[in-house]
Amino acid sequence: MSERLAPGDTAPDFTLPDADGNPVSLADHRGRKVIVYFYPAALTPGCTKQACDFTDNLDVLAAAGYDVIGISPDKPEKLAKFREKESLKVTLVADQDKSVLTAYGAFGEKKLYGKTVTGVIRSTVIVAPDGTVEHAFYNVKATGHVAKLLKDLAI
């Protein structure tokens, strides 16, 4: 199982393709706060709800100085379909080899319907402008997570 990140840790840098195949790097966001959220699969009910909640609150988050990046093991083509179908404004990137998911502690054993399985652990990591972890939330719920995040971050 991968190690979970804690406040004060250096956020692992990454460069991953977005829905259009363009590279997105955490380093490009240095100097701003970044919400990096990890979700299991595009076009599924929970992940759609979460992505729509982030999209609906993107202006509020941006005004508070936050950029948002969603990461899943999906292919860029599937992310493009997801973005188009749901009119998503959030940046979605593909981590097909799960290396970034693993580096962030968002891939490993989890309980699913009472069984232990290996997969994506729905997680959100807040990266400070200097590249360190400000907050790390693991096993978050898809529904209501963004509202709770807004409250926790006092936005």
PDB file of C-alpha atoms in Angstrom:
ATOM      1  CA  MET A   1       0.000   0.000   0.000  1.00  0.00           C
ATOM      2  CA  SER A   2       1.268   3.457  -0.839  1.00  0.00           C
ATOM      3  CA  GLU A   3       2.116   5.952   1.867  1.00  0.00           C
ATOM      4  CA  ARG A   4      -0.388   8.673   2.568  1.00  0.00           C
ATOM      5  CA  LEU A   5       0.776  12.252   2.481  1.00  0.00           C
ATOM      6  CA  ALA A   6       0.586  14.503   5.525  1.00  0.00           C
ATOM      7  CA  PRO A   7       0.693  18.280   5.977  1.00  0.00           C
ATOM      8  CA  GLY A   8       4.237  19.564   5.512  1.00  0.00           C
ATOM      9  CA  ASP A   9       5.257  16.815   3.067  1.00  0.00           C
ATOM     10  CA  THR A  10       6.483  17.880  -0.362  1.00  0.00           C
ATOM     11  CA  ALA A  11       3.750  17.182  -2.898  1.00  0.00           C
ATOM     12  CA  PRO A  12       5.097  14.789  -5.545  1.00  0.00           C
ATOM     13  CA  ASP A  13       5.511  16.665  -8.816  1.00  0.00           C
ATOM     14  CA  PHE A  14       3.828  15.303 -11.908  1.00  0.00           C
ATOM     15  CA  THR A  15       3.250  15.964 -15.569  1.00  0.00           C
ATOM     16  CA  LEU A  16       0.248  14.145 -17.019  1.00  0.00           C
ATOM     17  CA  PRO A  17      -1.817  14.501 -20.210  1.00  0.00           C
ATOM     18  CA  ASP A  18      -5.124  16.349 -19.955  1.00  0.00           C
ATOM     19  CA  ALA A  19      -8.307  15.437 -21.848  1.00  0.00           C
ATOM     20  CA  ASP A  20      -6.802  16.924 -25.033  1.00  0.00           C
ATOM     21  CA  GLY A  21      -3.437  15.191 -24.580  1.00  0.00           C
ATOM     22  CA  ASN A  22      -1.673  18.400 -23.471  1.00  0.00           C
ATOM     23  CA  PRO A  23       0.804  18.101 -20.574  1.00  0.00           C
ATOM     24  CA  VAL A  24      -0.302  19.475 -17.204  1.00  0.00           C
ATOM     25  CA  SER A  25       2.372  19.837 -14.510  1.00  0.00           C
ATOM     26  CA  LEU A  26       1.970  20.576 -10.839  1.00  0.00           C
ATOM     27  CA  ALA A  27       5.063  22.811 -11.191  1.00  0.00           C
ATOM     28  CA  ASP A  28       3.114  25.062 -13.587  1.00  0.00           C
ATOM     29  CA  HIS A  29       0.876  25.985 -10.645  1.00  0.00           C
ATOM     30  CA  ARG A  30       3.699  26.940  -8.258  1.00  0.00           C
ATOM     31  CA  GLY A  31       2.749  30.143  -6.463  1.00  0.00           C
ATOM     32  CA  ARG A  32      -0.950  29.202  -6.337  1.00  0.00           C
ATOM     33  CA  LYS A  33      -2.847  26.834  -4.109  1.00  0.00           C
ATOM     34  CA  VAL A  34      -3.889  23.647  -5.899  1.00  0.00           C
ATOM     35  CA  ILE A  35      -6.643  21.195  -5.067  1.00  0.00           C
ATOM     36  CA  VAL A  36      -5.549  17.846  -6.513  1.00  0.00           C
ATOM     37  CA  TYR A  37      -8.359  15.344  -6.318  1.00  0.00           C
ATOM     38  CA  PHE A  38      -8.222  11.666  -7.201  1.00  0.00           C
ATOM     39  CA  TYR A  39     -11.260   9.755  -8.425  1.00  0.00           C
ATOM     40  CA  PRO A  40     -11.763   6.173  -9.663  1.00  0.00           C
ATOM     41  CA  ALA A  41     -13.410   6.537 -13.089  1.00  0.00           C
ATOM     42  CA  ALA A  42     -14.874   9.136 -15.429  1.00  0.00           C
ATOM     43  CA  LEU A  43     -18.523   8.786 -16.449  1.00  0.00           C
ATOM     44  CA  THR A  44     -19.566   6.960 -13.258  1.00  0.00           C
ATOM     45  CA  PRO A  45     -22.284   8.405 -10.974  1.00  0.00           C
ATOM     46  CA  GLY A  46     -20.145   9.340  -7.944  1.00  0.00           C
ATOM     47  CA  CYS A  47     -17.268  10.720  -9.981  1.00  0.00           C
ATOM     48  CA  THR A  48     -19.691  12.704 -12.148  1.00  0.00           C
ATOM     49  CA  LYS A  49     -21.299  14.238  -9.046  1.00  0.00           C
ATOM     50  CA  GLN A  50     -17.896  15.173  -7.630  1.00  0.00           C
ATOM     51  CA  ALA A  51     -16.598  16.659 -10.921  1.00  0.00           C
ATOM     52  CA  CYS A  52     -19.822  18.651 -11.386  1.00  0.00           C
ATOM     53  CA  ASP A  53     -19.572  19.963  -7.799  1.00  0.00           C
ATOM     54  CA  PHE A  54     -15.994  21.131  -8.462  1.00  0.00           C
ATOM     55  CA  THR A  55     -17.083  22.728 -11.757  1.00  0.00           C
ATOM     56  CA  ASP A  56     -20.023  24.481 -10.045  1.00  0.00           C
ATOM     57  CA  ASN A  57     -17.654  25.933  -7.424  1.00  0.00           C
ATOM     58  CA  LEU A  58     -14.678  26.649  -9.693  1.00  0.00           C
ATOM     59  CA  ASP A  59     -15.208  30.428  -9.732  1.00  0.00           C
ATOM     60  CA  VAL A  60     -15.453  30.555  -5.933  1.00  0.00           C
ATOM     61  CA  LEU A  61     -12.326  28.407  -5.575  1.00  0.00           C
ATOM     62  CA  ALA A  62     -10.410  30.448  -8.181  1.00  0.00           C
ATOM     63  CA  ALA A  63     -11.370  33.688  -6.435  1.00  0.00           C
ATOM     64  CA  ALA A  64      -9.909  32.211  -3.222  1.00  0.00           C
ATOM     65  CA  GLY A  65      -6.669  31.434  -5.112  1.00  0.00           C
ATOM     66  CA  TYR A  66      -7.183  27.727  -5.801  1.00  0.00           C
ATOM     67  CA  ASP A  67      -6.627  25.806  -9.024  1.00  0.00           C
ATOM     68  CA  VAL A  68      -8.305  22.393  -9.333  1.00  0.00           C
ATOM     69  CA  ILE A  69      -6.865  19.291 -11.016  1.00  0.00           C
ATOM     70  CA  GLY A  70      -8.750  15.982 -11.139  1.00  0.00           C
ATOM     71  CA  ILE A  71      -6.713  12.808 -11.654  1.00  0.00           C
ATOM     72  CA  SER A  72      -7.978   9.349 -12.636  1.00  0.00           C
ATOM     73  CA  PRO A  73      -6.485   6.300 -14.367  1.00  0.00           C
ATOM     74  CA  ASP A  74      -8.701   6.935 -17.432  1.00  0.00           C
ATOM     75  CA  LYS A  75      -7.362   7.542 -20.946  1.00  0.00           C
ATOM     76  CA  PRO A  76      -7.393  11.176 -22.185  1.00  0.00           C
ATOM     77  CA  GLU A  77     -10.084  10.255 -24.748  1.00  0.00           C
ATOM     78  CA  LYS A  78     -12.435   9.111 -21.983  1.00  0.00           C
ATOM     79  CA  LEU A  79     -11.711  12.306 -20.033  1.00  0.00           C
ATOM     80  CA  ALA A  80     -12.624  14.353 -23.123  1.00  0.00           C
ATOM     81  CA  LYS A  81     -15.948  12.470 -23.394  1.00  0.00           C
ATOM     82  CA  PHE A  82     -16.557  13.050 -19.671  1.00  0.00           C
ATOM     83  CA  ARG A  83     -15.805  16.779 -20.013  1.00  0.00           C
ATOM     84  CA  GLU A  84     -18.067  17.195 -23.039  1.00  0.00           C
ATOM     85  CA  LYS A  85     -20.969  15.110 -21.698  1.00  0.00           C
ATOM     86  CA  GLU A  86     -21.038  16.890 -18.315  1.00  0.00           C
ATOM     87  CA  SER A  87     -19.828  20.373 -19.442  1.00  0.00           C
ATOM     88  CA  LEU A  88     -16.945  20.162 -16.967  1.00  0.00           C
ATOM     89  CA  LYS A  89     -14.626  23.151 -16.519  1.00  0.00           C
ATOM     90  CA  VAL A  90     -12.200  21.480 -14.115  1.00  0.00           C
ATOM     91  CA  THR A  91      -8.832  20.299 -15.475  1.00  0.00           C
ATOM     92  CA  LEU A  92      -8.877  16.506 -15.794  1.00  0.00           C
ATOM     93  CA  VAL A  93      -5.659  14.557 -16.297  1.00  0.00           C
ATOM     94  CA  ALA A  94      -4.907  10.910 -17.037  1.00  0.00           C
ATOM     95  CA  ASP A  95      -2.628   8.784 -14.835  1.00  0.00           C
ATOM     96  CA  GLN A  96      -2.884   5.520 -16.749  1.00  0.00           C
ATOM     97  CA  ASP A  97       0.083   3.832 -15.057  1.00  0.00           C
ATOM     98  CA  LYS A  98      -1.212   4.989 -11.636  1.00  0.00           C
ATOM     99  CA  SER A  99       2.249   6.299 -10.647  1.00  0.00           C
ATOM    100  CA  VAL A 100       0.921   9.668  -9.449  1.00  0.00           C
ATOM    101  CA  LEU A 101      -2.053   8.045  -7.710  1.00  0.00           C
ATOM    102  CA  THR A 102       0.433   5.794  -5.899  1.00  0.00           C
ATOM    103  CA  ALA A 103       2.831   8.657  -5.057  1.00  0.00           C
ATOM    104  CA  TYR A 104      -0.046  10.538  -3.425  1.00  0.00           C
ATOM    105  CA  GLY A 105      -1.295   7.522  -1.461  1.00  0.00           C
ATOM    106  CA  ALA A 106      -4.498   7.486  -3.530  1.00  0.00           C
ATOM    107  CA  PHE A 107      -4.098   3.954  -4.884  1.00  0.00           C
ATOM    108  CA  GLY A 108      -4.123   0.820  -2.778  1.00  0.00           C
ATOM    109  CA  GLU A 109      -6.342  -1.399  -0.688  1.00  0.00           C
ATOM    110  CA  LYS A 110      -9.819  -0.163   0.098  1.00  0.00           C
ATOM    111  CA  LYS A 111     -13.161  -1.558   1.136  1.00  0.00           C
ATOM    112  CA  LEU A 112     -15.778  -1.810  -1.585  1.00  0.00           C
ATOM    113  CA  TYR A 113     -19.151  -3.278  -0.662  1.00  0.00           C
ATOM    114  CA  GLY A 114     -17.558  -5.061   2.282  1.00  0.00           C
ATOM    115  CA  LYS A 115     -14.721  -6.606   0.255  1.00  0.00           C
ATOM    116  CA  THR A 116     -11.080  -5.557   0.284  1.00  0.00           C
ATOM    117  CA  VAL A 117     -10.024  -4.557  -3.223  1.00  0.00           C
ATOM    118  CA  THR A 118      -7.106  -2.686  -4.765  1.00  0.00           C
ATOM    119  CA  GLY A 119      -8.045   0.500  -6.551  1.00  0.00           C
ATOM    120  CA  VAL A 120      -8.268   4.272  -6.517  1.00  0.00           C
ATOM    121  CA  ILE A 121      -8.900   5.712  -3.059  1.00  0.00           C
ATOM    122  CA  ARG A 122     -11.044   8.829  -3.508  1.00  0.00           C
ATOM    123  CA  SER A 123      -8.760  11.496  -2.066  1.00  0.00           C
ATOM    124  CA  THR A 124      -8.083  15.224  -2.127  1.00  0.00           C
ATOM    125  CA  VAL A 125      -4.739  16.878  -1.447  1.00  0.00           C
ATOM    126  CA  ILE A 126      -4.390  20.636  -1.011  1.00  0.00           C
ATOM    127  CA  VAL A 127      -0.995  21.813  -2.233  1.00  0.00           C
ATOM    128  CA  ALA A 128       0.332  25.117  -0.877  1.00  0.00           C
ATOM    129  CA  PRO A 129       1.917  27.719  -3.207  1.00  0.00           C
ATOM    130  CA  ASP A 130       5.393  26.476  -2.189  1.00  0.00           C
ATOM    131  CA  GLY A 131       4.613  22.896  -3.264  1.00  0.00           C
ATOM    132  CA  THR A 132       4.072  21.407   0.173  1.00  0.00           C
ATOM    133  CA  VAL A 133       0.975  19.538   1.316  1.00  0.00           C
ATOM    134  CA  GLU A 134      -1.385  21.781   3.273  1.00  0.00           C
ATOM    135  CA  HIS A 135      -4.142  19.180   3.799  1.00  0.00           C
ATOM    136  CA  ALA A 136      -4.636  15.559   2.751  1.00  0.00           C
ATOM    137  CA  PHE A 137      -8.090  13.993   2.866  1.00  0.00           C
ATOM    138  CA  TYR A 138      -8.476  10.257   2.161  1.00  0.00           C
ATOM    139  CA  ASN A 139     -11.540   8.061   1.644  1.00  0.00           C
ATOM    140  CA  VAL A 140     -13.706  11.100   0.963  1.00  0.00           C
ATOM    141  CA  LYS A 141     -17.303  10.768  -0.170  1.00  0.00           C
ATOM    142  CA  ALA A 142     -18.164  11.881  -3.705  1.00  0.00           C
ATOM    143  CA  THR A 143     -21.371  13.579  -2.637  1.00  0.00           C
ATOM    144  CA  GLY A 144     -20.951  16.617  -0.407  1.00  0.00           C
ATOM    145  CA  HIS A 145     -17.150  16.568  -0.527  1.00  0.00           C
ATOM    146  CA  VAL A 146     -16.761  19.929  -2.289  1.00  0.00           C
ATOM    147  CA  ALA A 147     -19.141  21.630   0.160  1.00  0.00           C
ATOM    148  CA  LYS A 148     -17.174  20.168   3.074  1.00  0.00           C
ATOM    149  CA  LEU A 149     -13.918  21.293   1.447  1.00  0.00           C
ATOM    150  CA  LEU A 150     -15.216  24.853   1.097  1.00  0.00           C
ATOM    151  CA  LYS A 151     -16.112  24.783   4.792  1.00  0.00           C
ATOM    152  CA  ASP A 152     -12.789  23.207   5.874  1.00  0.00           C
ATOM    153  CA  LEU A 153     -10.813  25.754   3.827  1.00  0.00           C
ATOM    154  CA  ALA A 154     -13.015  28.605   5.121  1.00  0.00           C
ATOM    155  CA  ILE A 155     -13.964  29.735   1.610  1.00  0.00           C
TER     156      ILE A 155
END
